[in-house]
PDB file of C-alpha atoms in Angstrom:
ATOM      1  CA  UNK A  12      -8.143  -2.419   3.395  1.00 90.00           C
ATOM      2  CA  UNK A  13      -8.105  -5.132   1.143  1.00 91.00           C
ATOM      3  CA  UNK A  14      -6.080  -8.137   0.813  1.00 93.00           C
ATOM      4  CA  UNK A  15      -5.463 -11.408  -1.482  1.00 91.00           C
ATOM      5  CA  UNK A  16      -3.049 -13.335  -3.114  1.00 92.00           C
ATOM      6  CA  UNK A  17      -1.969 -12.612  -6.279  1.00 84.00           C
ATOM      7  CA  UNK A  18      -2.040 -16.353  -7.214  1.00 83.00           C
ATOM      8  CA  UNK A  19      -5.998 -15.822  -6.417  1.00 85.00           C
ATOM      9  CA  UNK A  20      -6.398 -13.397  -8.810  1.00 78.00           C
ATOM     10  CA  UNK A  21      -9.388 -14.305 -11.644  1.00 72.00           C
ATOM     11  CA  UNK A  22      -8.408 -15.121 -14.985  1.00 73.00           C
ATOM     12  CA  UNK A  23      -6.959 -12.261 -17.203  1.00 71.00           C
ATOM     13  CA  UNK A  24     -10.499 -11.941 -19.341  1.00 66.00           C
ATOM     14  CA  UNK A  25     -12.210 -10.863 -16.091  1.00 67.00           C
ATOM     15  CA  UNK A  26      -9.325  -8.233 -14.757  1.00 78.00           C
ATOM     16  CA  UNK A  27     -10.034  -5.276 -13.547  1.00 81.00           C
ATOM     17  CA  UNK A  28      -7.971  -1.909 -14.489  1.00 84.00           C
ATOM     18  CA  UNK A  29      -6.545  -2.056 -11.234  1.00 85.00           C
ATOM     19  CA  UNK A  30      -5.898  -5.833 -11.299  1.00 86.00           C
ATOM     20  CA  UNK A  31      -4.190  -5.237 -15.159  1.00 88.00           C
ATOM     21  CA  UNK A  32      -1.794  -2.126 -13.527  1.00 91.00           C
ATOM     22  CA  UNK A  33      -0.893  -5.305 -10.318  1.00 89.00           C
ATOM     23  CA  UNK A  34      -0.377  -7.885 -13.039  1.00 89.00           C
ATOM     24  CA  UNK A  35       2.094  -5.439 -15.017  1.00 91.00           C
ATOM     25  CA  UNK A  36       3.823  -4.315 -12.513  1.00 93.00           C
ATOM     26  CA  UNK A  37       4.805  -7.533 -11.363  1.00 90.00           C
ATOM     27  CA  UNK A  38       5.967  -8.584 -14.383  1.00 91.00           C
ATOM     28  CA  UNK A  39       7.933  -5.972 -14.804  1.00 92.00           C
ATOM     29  CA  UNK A  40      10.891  -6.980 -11.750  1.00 81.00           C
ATOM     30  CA  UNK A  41      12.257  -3.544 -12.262  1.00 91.00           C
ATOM     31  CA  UNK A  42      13.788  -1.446  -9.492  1.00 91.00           C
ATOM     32  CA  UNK A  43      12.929   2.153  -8.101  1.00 95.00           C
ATOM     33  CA  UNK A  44       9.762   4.042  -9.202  1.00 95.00           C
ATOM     34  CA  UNK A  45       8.403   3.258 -12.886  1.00 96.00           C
ATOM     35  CA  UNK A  46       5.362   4.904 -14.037  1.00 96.00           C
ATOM     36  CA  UNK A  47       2.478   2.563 -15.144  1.00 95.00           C
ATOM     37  CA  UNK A  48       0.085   5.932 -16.726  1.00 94.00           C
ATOM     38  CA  UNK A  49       1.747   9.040 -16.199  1.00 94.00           C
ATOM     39  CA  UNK A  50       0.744  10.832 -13.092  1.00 92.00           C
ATOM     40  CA  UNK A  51      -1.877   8.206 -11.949  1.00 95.00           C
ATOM     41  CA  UNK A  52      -0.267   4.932 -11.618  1.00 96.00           C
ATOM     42  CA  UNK A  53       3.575   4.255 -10.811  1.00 96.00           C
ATOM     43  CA  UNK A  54       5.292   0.990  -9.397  1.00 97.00           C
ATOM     44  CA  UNK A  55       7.902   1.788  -6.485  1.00 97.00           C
ATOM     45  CA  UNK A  56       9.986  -1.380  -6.616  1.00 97.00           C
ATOM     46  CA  UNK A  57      11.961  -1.845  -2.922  1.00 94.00           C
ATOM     47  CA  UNK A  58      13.835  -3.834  -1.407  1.00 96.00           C
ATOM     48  CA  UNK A  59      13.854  -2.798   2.140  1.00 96.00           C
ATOM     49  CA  UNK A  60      14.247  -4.338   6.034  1.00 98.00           C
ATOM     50  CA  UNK A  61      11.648  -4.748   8.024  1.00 98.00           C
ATOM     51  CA  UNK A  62      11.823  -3.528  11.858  1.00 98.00           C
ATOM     52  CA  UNK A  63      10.433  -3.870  14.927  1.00 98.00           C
ATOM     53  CA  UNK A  64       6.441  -3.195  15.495  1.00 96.00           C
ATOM     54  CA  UNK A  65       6.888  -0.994  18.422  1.00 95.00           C
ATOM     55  CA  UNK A  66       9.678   1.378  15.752  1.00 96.00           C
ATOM     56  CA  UNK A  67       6.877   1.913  12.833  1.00 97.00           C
ATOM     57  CA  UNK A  68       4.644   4.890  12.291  1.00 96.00           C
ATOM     58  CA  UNK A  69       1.017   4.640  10.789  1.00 95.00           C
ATOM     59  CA  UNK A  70       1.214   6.043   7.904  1.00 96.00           C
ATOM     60  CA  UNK A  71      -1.302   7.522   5.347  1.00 95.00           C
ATOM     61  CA  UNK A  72      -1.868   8.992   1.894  1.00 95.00           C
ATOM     62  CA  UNK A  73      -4.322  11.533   0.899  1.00 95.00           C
ATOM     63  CA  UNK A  74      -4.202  11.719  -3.396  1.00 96.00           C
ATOM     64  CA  UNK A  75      -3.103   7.701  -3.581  1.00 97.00           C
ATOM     65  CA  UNK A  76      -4.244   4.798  -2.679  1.00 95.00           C
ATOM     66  CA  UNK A  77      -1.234   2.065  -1.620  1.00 96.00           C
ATOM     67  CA  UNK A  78      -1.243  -1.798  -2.939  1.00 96.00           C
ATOM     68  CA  UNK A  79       1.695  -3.873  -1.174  1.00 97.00           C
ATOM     69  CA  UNK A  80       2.391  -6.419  -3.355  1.00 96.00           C
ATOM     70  CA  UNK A  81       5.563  -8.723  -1.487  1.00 97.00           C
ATOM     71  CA  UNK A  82       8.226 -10.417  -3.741  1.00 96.00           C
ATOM     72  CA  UNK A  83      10.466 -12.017  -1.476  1.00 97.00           C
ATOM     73  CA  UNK A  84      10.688 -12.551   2.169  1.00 98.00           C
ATOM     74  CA  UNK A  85       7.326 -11.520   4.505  1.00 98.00           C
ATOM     75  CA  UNK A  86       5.885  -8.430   6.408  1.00 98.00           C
ATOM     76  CA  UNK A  87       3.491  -7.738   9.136  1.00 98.00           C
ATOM     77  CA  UNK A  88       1.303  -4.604   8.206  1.00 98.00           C
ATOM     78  CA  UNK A  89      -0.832  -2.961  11.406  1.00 97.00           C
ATOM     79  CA  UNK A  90      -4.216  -1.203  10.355  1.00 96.00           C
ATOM     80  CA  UNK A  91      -6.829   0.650  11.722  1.00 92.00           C
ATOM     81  CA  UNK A  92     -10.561  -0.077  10.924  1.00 85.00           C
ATOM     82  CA  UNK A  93     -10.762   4.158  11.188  1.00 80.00           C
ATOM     83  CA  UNK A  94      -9.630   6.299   8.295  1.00 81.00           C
ATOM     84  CA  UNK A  95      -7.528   9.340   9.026  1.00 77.00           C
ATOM     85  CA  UNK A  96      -8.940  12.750   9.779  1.00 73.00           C
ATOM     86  CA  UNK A  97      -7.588  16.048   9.523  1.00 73.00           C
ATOM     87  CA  UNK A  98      -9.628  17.240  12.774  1.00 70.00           C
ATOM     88  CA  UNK A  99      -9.176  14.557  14.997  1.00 74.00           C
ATOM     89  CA  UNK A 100      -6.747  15.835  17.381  1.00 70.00           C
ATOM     90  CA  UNK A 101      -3.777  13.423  16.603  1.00 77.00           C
ATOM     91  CA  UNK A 102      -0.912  14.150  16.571  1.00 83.00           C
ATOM     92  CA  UNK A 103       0.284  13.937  12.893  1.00 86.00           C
ATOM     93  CA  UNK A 104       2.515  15.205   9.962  1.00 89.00           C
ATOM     94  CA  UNK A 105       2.033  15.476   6.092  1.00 92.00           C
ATOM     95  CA  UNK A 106       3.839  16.052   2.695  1.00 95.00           C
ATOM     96  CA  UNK A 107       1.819  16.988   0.224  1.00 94.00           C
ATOM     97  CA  UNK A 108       4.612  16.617  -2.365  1.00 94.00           C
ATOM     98  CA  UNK A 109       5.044  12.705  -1.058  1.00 94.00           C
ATOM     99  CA  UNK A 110       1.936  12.710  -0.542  1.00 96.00           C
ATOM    100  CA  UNK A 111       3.103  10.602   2.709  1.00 96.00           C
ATOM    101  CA  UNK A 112       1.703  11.117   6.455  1.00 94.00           C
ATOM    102  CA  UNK A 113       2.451  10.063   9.915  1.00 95.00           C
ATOM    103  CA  UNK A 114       1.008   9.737  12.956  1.00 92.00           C
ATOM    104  CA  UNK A 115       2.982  10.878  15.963  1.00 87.00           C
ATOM    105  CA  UNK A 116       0.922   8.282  18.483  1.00 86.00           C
ATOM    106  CA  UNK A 117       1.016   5.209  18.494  1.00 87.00           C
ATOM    107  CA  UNK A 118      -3.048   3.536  17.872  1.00 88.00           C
ATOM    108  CA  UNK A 119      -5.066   0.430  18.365  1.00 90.00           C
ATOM    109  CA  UNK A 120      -4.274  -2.008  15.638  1.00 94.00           C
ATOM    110  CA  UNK A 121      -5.334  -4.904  13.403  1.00 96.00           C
ATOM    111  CA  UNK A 122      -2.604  -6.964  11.864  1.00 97.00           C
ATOM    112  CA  UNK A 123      -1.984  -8.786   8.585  1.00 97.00           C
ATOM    113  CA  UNK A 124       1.090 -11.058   7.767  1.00 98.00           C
ATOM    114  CA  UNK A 125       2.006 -11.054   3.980  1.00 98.00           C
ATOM    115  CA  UNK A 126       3.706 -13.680   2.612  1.00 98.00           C
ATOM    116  CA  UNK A 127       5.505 -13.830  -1.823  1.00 96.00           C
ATOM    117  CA  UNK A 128       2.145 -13.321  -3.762  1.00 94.00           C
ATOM    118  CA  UNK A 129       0.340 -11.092  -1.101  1.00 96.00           C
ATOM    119  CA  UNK A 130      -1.055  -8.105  -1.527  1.00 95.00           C
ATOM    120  CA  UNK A 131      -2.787  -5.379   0.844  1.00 96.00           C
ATOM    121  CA  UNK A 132      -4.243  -2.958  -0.785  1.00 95.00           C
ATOM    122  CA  UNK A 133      -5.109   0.945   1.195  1.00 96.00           C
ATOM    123  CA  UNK A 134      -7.114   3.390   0.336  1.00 94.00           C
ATOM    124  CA  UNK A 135      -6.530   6.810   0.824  1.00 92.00           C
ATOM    125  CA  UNK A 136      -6.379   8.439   4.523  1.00 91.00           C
ATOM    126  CA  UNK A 137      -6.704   4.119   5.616  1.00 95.00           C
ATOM    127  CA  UNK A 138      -4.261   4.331   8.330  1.00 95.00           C
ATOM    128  CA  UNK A 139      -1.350   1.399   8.003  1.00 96.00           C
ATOM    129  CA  UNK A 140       1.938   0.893   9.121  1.00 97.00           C
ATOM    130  CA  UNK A 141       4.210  -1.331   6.767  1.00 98.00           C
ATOM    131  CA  UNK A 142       7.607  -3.050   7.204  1.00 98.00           C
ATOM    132  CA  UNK A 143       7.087  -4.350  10.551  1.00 98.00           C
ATOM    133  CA  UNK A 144       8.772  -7.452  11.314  1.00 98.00           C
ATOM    134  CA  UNK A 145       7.090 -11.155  11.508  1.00 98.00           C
ATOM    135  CA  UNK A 146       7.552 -12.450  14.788  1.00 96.00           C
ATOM    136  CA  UNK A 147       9.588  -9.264  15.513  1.00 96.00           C
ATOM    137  CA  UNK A 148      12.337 -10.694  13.728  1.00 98.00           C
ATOM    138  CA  UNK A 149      13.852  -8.104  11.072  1.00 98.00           C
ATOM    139  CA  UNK A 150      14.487  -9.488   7.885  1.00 98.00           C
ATOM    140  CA  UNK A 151      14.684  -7.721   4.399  1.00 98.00           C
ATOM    141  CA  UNK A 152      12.140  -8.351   1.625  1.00 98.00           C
ATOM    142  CA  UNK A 153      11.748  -7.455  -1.964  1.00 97.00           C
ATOM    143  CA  UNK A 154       7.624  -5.618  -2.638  1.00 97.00           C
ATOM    144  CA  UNK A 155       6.272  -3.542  -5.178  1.00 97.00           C
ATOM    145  CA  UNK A 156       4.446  -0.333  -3.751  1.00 97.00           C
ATOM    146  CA  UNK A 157       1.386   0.320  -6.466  1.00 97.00           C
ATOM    147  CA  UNK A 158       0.354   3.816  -5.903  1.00 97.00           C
ATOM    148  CA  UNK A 159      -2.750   4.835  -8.213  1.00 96.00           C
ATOM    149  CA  UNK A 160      -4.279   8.174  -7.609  1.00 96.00           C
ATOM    150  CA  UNK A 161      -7.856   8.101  -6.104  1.00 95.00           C
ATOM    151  CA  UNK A 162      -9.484   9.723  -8.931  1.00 93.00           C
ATOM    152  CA  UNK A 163      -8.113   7.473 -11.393  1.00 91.00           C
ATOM    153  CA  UNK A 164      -9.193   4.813  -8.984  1.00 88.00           C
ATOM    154  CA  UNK A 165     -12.765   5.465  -9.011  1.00 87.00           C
ATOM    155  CA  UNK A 166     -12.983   6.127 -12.981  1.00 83.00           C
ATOM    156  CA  UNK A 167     -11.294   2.304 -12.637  1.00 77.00           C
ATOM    157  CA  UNK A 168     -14.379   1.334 -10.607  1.00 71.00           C
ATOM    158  CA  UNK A 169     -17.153   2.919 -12.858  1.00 67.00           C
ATOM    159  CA  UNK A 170     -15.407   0.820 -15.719  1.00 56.00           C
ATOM    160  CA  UNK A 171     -15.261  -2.581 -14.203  1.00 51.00           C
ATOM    161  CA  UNK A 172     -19.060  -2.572 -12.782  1.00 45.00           C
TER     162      UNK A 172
END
């Protein structure tokens, strides 16, 4: 896991690919899923509530990696220093078309508030559990959901080095 605030960000000569795909999406303050580059990178645009801790899943992803960029309001996202794996023995479920898992248990966790201008950023099978409320007080927030597929990722990595 990674995280920053977008306001950090370096100057626009010295993006990245991946910093380029976070500046355009939020530039973009569309709504629902837009596609950045056609079956790599796509922008879900949410507004959602978040809920109690103890009432979230950890998630994870498998082909995509996740960047949380919040709008409006703030979230809590739990973590795990441990990524997920298929043998482990937890308890879990997966759709491969969503490309979307969750674990059935819940896990030791790390936790991150994000504030307008965050961003957390997950890499694939990094456990994480979104939307959970600040102070366990429910509230609903605007946030962009960057997914870019791990392949894509890496080619992003070998071009910015």
């Amino acid at each position: 896991m990674y995280c920053g605030n977008f306001n950090d960000l370096p100057e626009k000569e010295h993006d990245t690919p991946l910093v380029k795909y976070i500046r355009e999406a939020v530039a973009l303050n569309a709504s629902g899923r837009v596609e950045l580059k056609k079956g790599l990178v796509y922008a879900n645009f949410d507004t959602s509530r978040t809920e109690l801790t103890a009432n979230r899943k950890f998630e994870y992803h498998k082909d995509f990696l996740d960047v949380h960029v919040i709008l409006t309001g703030c979230e809590t996202i739990g973590f795990t220093l441990k990524k997920f794996q298929e043998n482990s023995g937890i308890k879990h479920t997966f759709d491969s078309e969503k490309d979307l898992g969750f674990i059935e248990e819940e896990l030791p966790a790390c936790y991150v508030t994000l504030h307008p201008g965050d961003f957390a950023i997950f890499l694939p099978e990094e456990l994480h559990k979104p939307l959970c409320a600040v102070n366990e007080q429910p509230i609903e927030i605007k946030k962009i959901v960057l997914k870019v597929h791990k392949d894509f990722y890496a080619r992003c990595l070998s071009l910015s080095v």
